[in-house]
Amino acid sequence: MMRLGVLVAVCFCFQSGFALAEDIAGRLAGSWQLTSWTIQIIGGDATEPFGPKPKGRAVFTPDGFSAFMIARPDRKPATNDADSAALLKSLMVYTGKFTIDGDKLTTDVDLSWNELLTGTSQVRFFKLEGDKLSIRTAEQASAVLPGKRVVGTLNWERER
């Protein structure tokens, strides 16, 4: 009988945790506009890699997919190969199925502007307060500052 009680308690906790993650995923669903992106270089200064007003959108679908797009605000159409390469360096994009566990948001990347990310799990930590969303990386190798270890923070506002 005691085993049955433990099993019921475990199932209830698992189901409650799943329901909570599902509720948060529902609250994330929609489109979010980027308001700031800061990278703290470990052992160094903070930087805004795409300037003080980067353009960006994050989209979360109710069925568990996400897309993140971030660009420098001063991008111009390419007229040659060098311009095309510069455009690639002024853009970040990835998509994939996401899961939530507590304050951890994990995206299993299925498409990326940087093939180093495709097929990886990108783990982020988030804080959701009304129509404001803050997403922080763990310490990691930088995709935009080669050779540096960084912690990135992205702040978003819900688009209505």
PDB file of C-alpha atoms in Angstrom:
ATOM      1  CA  MET A   1       0.000   0.000   0.000  1.00  0.00           C
ATOM      2  CA  MET A   2       2.869   2.337   0.822  1.00  0.00           C
ATOM      3  CA  ARG A   3       4.351   1.749  -2.661  1.00  0.00           C
ATOM      4  CA  LEU A   4       1.052   2.731  -4.235  1.00  0.00           C
ATOM      5  CA  GLY A   5       1.018   5.962  -2.207  1.00  0.00           C
ATOM      6  CA  VAL A   6       4.571   6.804  -3.296  1.00  0.00           C
ATOM      7  CA  LEU A   7       3.688   6.050  -6.938  1.00  0.00           C
ATOM      8  CA  VAL A   8       0.628   8.318  -6.762  1.00  0.00           C
ATOM      9  CA  ALA A   9       2.698  11.108  -5.187  1.00  0.00           C
ATOM     10  CA  VAL A  10       5.403  10.812  -7.866  1.00  0.00           C
ATOM     11  CA  CYS A  11       2.824  10.826 -10.668  1.00  0.00           C
ATOM     12  CA  PHE A  12       1.096  13.860  -9.157  1.00  0.00           C
ATOM     13  CA  CYS A  13       4.368  15.784  -8.872  1.00  0.00           C
ATOM     14  CA  PHE A  14       5.367  14.856 -12.442  1.00  0.00           C
ATOM     15  CA  GLN A  15       1.948  15.843 -13.757  1.00  0.00           C
ATOM     16  CA  SER A  16       2.002  19.122 -11.790  1.00  0.00           C
ATOM     17  CA  GLY A  17       5.476  19.953 -13.136  1.00  0.00           C
ATOM     18  CA  PHE A  18       4.342  19.151 -16.684  1.00  0.00           C
ATOM     19  CA  ALA A  19       1.223  21.294 -16.266  1.00  0.00           C
ATOM     20  CA  LEU A  20       3.327  24.194 -14.944  1.00  0.00           C
ATOM     21  CA  ALA A  21       5.735  23.973 -17.902  1.00  0.00           C
ATOM     22  CA  GLU A  22       2.750  23.792 -20.256  1.00  0.00           C
ATOM     23  CA  ASP A  23       1.241  26.904 -18.613  1.00  0.00           C
ATOM     24  CA  ILE A  24       4.507  28.851 -18.992  1.00  0.00           C
ATOM     25  CA  ALA A  25       4.845  27.721 -22.623  1.00  0.00           C
ATOM     26  CA  GLY A  26       1.323  29.042 -23.195  1.00  0.00           C
ATOM     27  CA  ARG A  27       2.260  32.373 -21.627  1.00  0.00           C
ATOM     28  CA  LEU A  28       5.326  32.572 -23.906  1.00  0.00           C
ATOM     29  CA  ALA A  29       3.299  31.883 -27.065  1.00  0.00           C
ATOM     30  CA  GLY A  30       3.343  34.812 -29.438  1.00  0.00           C
ATOM     31  CA  SER A  31       5.779  37.331 -30.848  1.00  0.00           C
ATOM     32  CA  TRP A  32       8.370  39.227 -28.796  1.00  0.00           C
ATOM     33  CA  GLN A  33      10.362  42.305 -29.871  1.00  0.00           C
ATOM     34  CA  LEU A  34      13.982  42.625 -28.784  1.00  0.00           C
ATOM     35  CA  THR A  35      14.670  45.716 -26.660  1.00  0.00           C
ATOM     36  CA  SER A  36      18.319  45.058 -25.741  1.00  0.00           C
ATOM     37  CA  TRP A  37      21.133  42.544 -26.111  1.00  0.00           C
ATOM     38  CA  THR A  38      24.190  42.718 -23.897  1.00  0.00           C
ATOM     39  CA  ILE A  39      27.147  40.358 -23.741  1.00  0.00           C
ATOM     40  CA  GLN A  40      29.288  40.287 -20.618  1.00  0.00           C
ATOM     41  CA  ILE A  41      32.766  39.117 -21.588  1.00  0.00           C
ATOM     42  CA  ILE A  42      34.157  36.916 -18.824  1.00  0.00           C
ATOM     43  CA  GLY A  43      37.071  38.816 -17.298  1.00  0.00           C
ATOM     44  CA  GLY A  44      36.246  41.855 -19.427  1.00  0.00           C
ATOM     45  CA  ASP A  45      33.724  44.515 -20.249  1.00  0.00           C
ATOM     46  CA  ALA A  46      30.112  44.305 -21.306  1.00  0.00           C
ATOM     47  CA  THR A  47      29.345  44.983 -24.947  1.00  0.00           C
ATOM     48  CA  GLU A  48      26.344  45.451 -27.195  1.00  0.00           C
ATOM     49  CA  PRO A  49      27.453  43.443 -30.247  1.00  0.00           C
ATOM     50  CA  PHE A  50      24.758  44.804 -32.555  1.00  0.00           C
ATOM     51  CA  GLY A  51      24.664  48.286 -31.003  1.00  0.00           C
ATOM     52  CA  PRO A  52      22.316  49.915 -28.486  1.00  0.00           C
ATOM     53  CA  LYS A  53      19.127  49.285 -30.502  1.00  0.00           C
ATOM     54  CA  PRO A  54      19.370  45.864 -32.150  1.00  0.00           C
ATOM     55  CA  LYS A  55      16.436  44.591 -34.172  1.00  0.00           C
ATOM     56  CA  GLY A  56      15.024  41.249 -33.203  1.00  0.00           C
ATOM     57  CA  ARG A  57      12.047  39.002 -32.826  1.00  0.00           C
ATOM     58  CA  ALA A  58      11.420  35.826 -30.898  1.00  0.00           C
ATOM     59  CA  VAL A  59       8.388  33.735 -31.771  1.00  0.00           C
ATOM     60  CA  PHE A  60       7.025  30.919 -29.629  1.00  0.00           C
ATOM     61  CA  THR A  61       4.230  28.755 -31.028  1.00  0.00           C
ATOM     62  CA  PRO A  62       1.619  26.986 -28.881  1.00  0.00           C
ATOM     63  CA  ASP A  63       2.833  23.620 -30.224  1.00  0.00           C
ATOM     64  CA  GLY A  64       6.356  24.155 -28.853  1.00  0.00           C
ATOM     65  CA  PHE A  65       8.455  25.687 -31.625  1.00  0.00           C
ATOM     66  CA  SER A  66      10.567  28.818 -31.348  1.00  0.00           C
ATOM     67  CA  ALA A  67      12.419  31.105 -33.733  1.00  0.00           C
ATOM     68  CA  PHE A  68      14.946  33.768 -32.757  1.00  0.00           C
ATOM     69  CA  MET A  69      16.079  36.480 -35.202  1.00  0.00           C
ATOM     70  CA  ILE A  70      18.483  39.282 -34.258  1.00  0.00           C
ATOM     71  CA  ALA A  71      20.078  41.822 -36.621  1.00  0.00           C
ATOM     72  CA  ARG A  72      22.103  45.009 -36.504  1.00  0.00           C
ATOM     73  CA  PRO A  73      19.796  47.963 -37.146  1.00  0.00           C
ATOM     74  CA  ASP A  74      22.111  49.501 -39.782  1.00  0.00           C
ATOM     75  CA  ARG A  75      22.115  46.644 -42.331  1.00  0.00           C
ATOM     76  CA  LYS A  76      22.168  47.630 -46.015  1.00  0.00           C
ATOM     77  CA  PRO A  77      21.519  45.503 -49.116  1.00  0.00           C
ATOM     78  CA  ALA A  78      24.587  43.686 -50.417  1.00  0.00           C
ATOM     79  CA  THR A  79      26.160  44.833 -53.688  1.00  0.00           C
ATOM     80  CA  ASN A  80      29.156  42.457 -53.672  1.00  0.00           C
ATOM     81  CA  ASP A  81      30.602  39.390 -51.909  1.00  0.00           C
ATOM     82  CA  ALA A  82      32.200  41.450 -49.128  1.00  0.00           C
ATOM     83  CA  ASP A  83      28.836  43.083 -48.381  1.00  0.00           C
ATOM     84  CA  SER A  84      27.180  39.644 -48.328  1.00  0.00           C
ATOM     85  CA  ALA A  85      29.754  38.378 -45.813  1.00  0.00           C
ATOM     86  CA  ALA A  86      29.206  41.489 -43.658  1.00  0.00           C
ATOM     87  CA  LEU A  87      25.453  40.864 -43.685  1.00  0.00           C
ATOM     88  CA  LEU A  88      25.996  37.338 -42.384  1.00  0.00           C
ATOM     89  CA  LYS A  89      28.084  38.721 -39.503  1.00  0.00           C
ATOM     90  CA  SER A  90      25.292  41.149 -38.584  1.00  0.00           C
ATOM     91  CA  LEU A  91      22.593  38.498 -38.178  1.00  0.00           C
ATOM     92  CA  MET A  92      21.737  35.689 -35.766  1.00  0.00           C
ATOM     93  CA  VAL A  93      18.892  33.252 -36.451  1.00  0.00           C
ATOM     94  CA  TYR A  94      17.909  29.868 -35.134  1.00  0.00           C
ATOM     95  CA  THR A  95      14.751  27.809 -34.812  1.00  0.00           C
ATOM     96  CA  GLY A  96      13.684  24.577 -33.183  1.00  0.00           C
ATOM     97  CA  LYS A  97      11.457  22.758 -30.764  1.00  0.00           C
ATOM     98  CA  PHE A  98      11.659  24.176 -27.235  1.00  0.00           C
ATOM     99  CA  THR A  99      11.087  22.720 -23.789  1.00  0.00           C
ATOM    100  CA  ILE A 100      10.784  24.343 -20.379  1.00  0.00           C
ATOM    101  CA  ASP A 101      12.054  23.010 -17.071  1.00  0.00           C
ATOM    102  CA  GLY A 102      11.687  25.522 -14.256  1.00  0.00           C
ATOM    103  CA  ASP A 103      13.481  28.665 -15.442  1.00  0.00           C
ATOM    104  CA  LYS A 104      15.393  26.736 -18.114  1.00  0.00           C
ATOM    105  CA  LEU A 105      14.398  27.143 -21.775  1.00  0.00           C
ATOM    106  CA  THR A 106      16.045  24.639 -24.122  1.00  0.00           C
ATOM    107  CA  THR A 107      15.794  24.919 -27.890  1.00  0.00           C
ATOM    108  CA  ASP A 108      16.793  21.886 -29.962  1.00  0.00           C
ATOM    109  CA  VAL A 109      18.152  23.783 -32.971  1.00  0.00           C
ATOM    110  CA  ASP A 110      16.990  22.436 -36.334  1.00  0.00           C
ATOM    111  CA  LEU A 111      17.966  25.458 -38.472  1.00  0.00           C
ATOM    112  CA  SER A 112      20.596  28.133 -37.884  1.00  0.00           C
ATOM    113  CA  TRP A 113      22.508  30.950 -39.551  1.00  0.00           C
ATOM    114  CA  ASN A 114      25.632  29.341 -38.063  1.00  0.00           C
ATOM    115  CA  GLU A 115      25.853  25.621 -38.772  1.00  0.00           C
ATOM    116  CA  LEU A 116      27.810  25.170 -35.541  1.00  0.00           C
ATOM    117  CA  LEU A 117      24.470  25.508 -33.730  1.00  0.00           C
ATOM    118  CA  THR A 118      22.356  23.257 -35.968  1.00  0.00           C
ATOM    119  CA  GLY A 119      21.714  19.981 -34.165  1.00  0.00           C
ATOM    120  CA  THR A 120      22.657  21.352 -30.739  1.00  0.00           C
ATOM    121  CA  SER A 121      20.550  22.111 -27.685  1.00  0.00           C
ATOM    122  CA  GLN A 122      20.725  25.777 -26.750  1.00  0.00           C
ATOM    123  CA  VAL A 123      20.045  26.167 -23.030  1.00  0.00           C
ATOM    124  CA  ARG A 124      18.906  29.535 -21.745  1.00  0.00           C
ATOM    125  CA  PHE A 125      17.477  30.815 -18.475  1.00  0.00           C
ATOM    126  CA  PHE A 126      14.424  33.039 -18.567  1.00  0.00           C
ATOM    127  CA  LYS A 127      12.347  35.328 -16.427  1.00  0.00           C
ATOM    128  CA  LEU A 128       8.817  36.178 -17.548  1.00  0.00           C
ATOM    129  CA  GLU A 129       7.063  39.144 -15.938  1.00  0.00           C
ATOM    130  CA  GLY A 130       3.858  40.146 -17.692  1.00  0.00           C
ATOM    131  CA  ASP A 131       4.789  41.428 -21.151  1.00  0.00           C
ATOM    132  CA  LYS A 132       8.530  41.448 -20.448  1.00  0.00           C
ATOM    133  CA  LEU A 133      10.837  38.501 -21.042  1.00  0.00           C
ATOM    134  CA  SER A 134      14.503  38.292 -20.109  1.00  0.00           C
ATOM    135  CA  ILE A 135      16.630  35.463 -21.502  1.00  0.00           C
ATOM    136  CA  ARG A 136      20.174  34.787 -20.247  1.00  0.00           C
ATOM    137  CA  THR A 137      22.762  32.323 -21.459  1.00  0.00           C
ATOM    138  CA  ALA A 138      25.010  30.302 -19.229  1.00  0.00           C
ATOM    139  CA  GLU A 139      28.715  31.094 -19.590  1.00  0.00           C
ATOM    140  CA  GLN A 140      29.645  29.900 -23.077  1.00  0.00           C
ATOM    141  CA  ALA A 141      31.986  30.370 -26.027  1.00  0.00           C
ATOM    142  CA  SER A 142      30.777  33.377 -27.986  1.00  0.00           C
ATOM    143  CA  ALA A 143      29.292  32.923 -31.470  1.00  0.00           C
ATOM    144  CA  VAL A 144      29.976  36.599 -32.287  1.00  0.00           C
ATOM    145  CA  LEU A 145      33.236  37.222 -30.377  1.00  0.00           C
ATOM    146  CA  PRO A 146      35.557  34.348 -31.366  1.00  0.00           C
ATOM    147  CA  GLY A 147      37.835  33.120 -28.590  1.00  0.00           C
ATOM    148  CA  LYS A 148      35.834  34.825 -25.825  1.00  0.00           C
ATOM    149  CA  ARG A 149      33.682  33.303 -23.089  1.00  0.00           C
ATOM    150  CA  VAL A 150      30.543  35.286 -22.413  1.00  0.00           C
ATOM    151  CA  VAL A 151      27.146  35.508 -20.749  1.00  0.00           C
ATOM    152  CA  GLY A 152      24.498  37.083 -22.940  1.00  0.00           C
ATOM    153  CA  THR A 153      21.302  38.781 -21.799  1.00  0.00           C
ATOM    154  CA  LEU A 154      18.427  39.523 -24.162  1.00  0.00           C
ATOM    155  CA  ASN A 155      15.408  41.573 -23.107  1.00  0.00           C
ATOM    156  CA  TRP A 156      12.133  41.323 -24.996  1.00  0.00           C
ATOM    157  CA  GLU A 157       8.672  42.911 -24.929  1.00  0.00           C
ATOM    158  CA  ARG A 158       5.547  41.149 -26.117  1.00  0.00           C
ATOM    159  CA  GLU A 159       4.279  42.453 -29.441  1.00  0.00           C
ATOM    160  CA  ARG A 160       0.576  43.210 -29.531  1.00  0.00           C
TER     161      ARG A 160
END
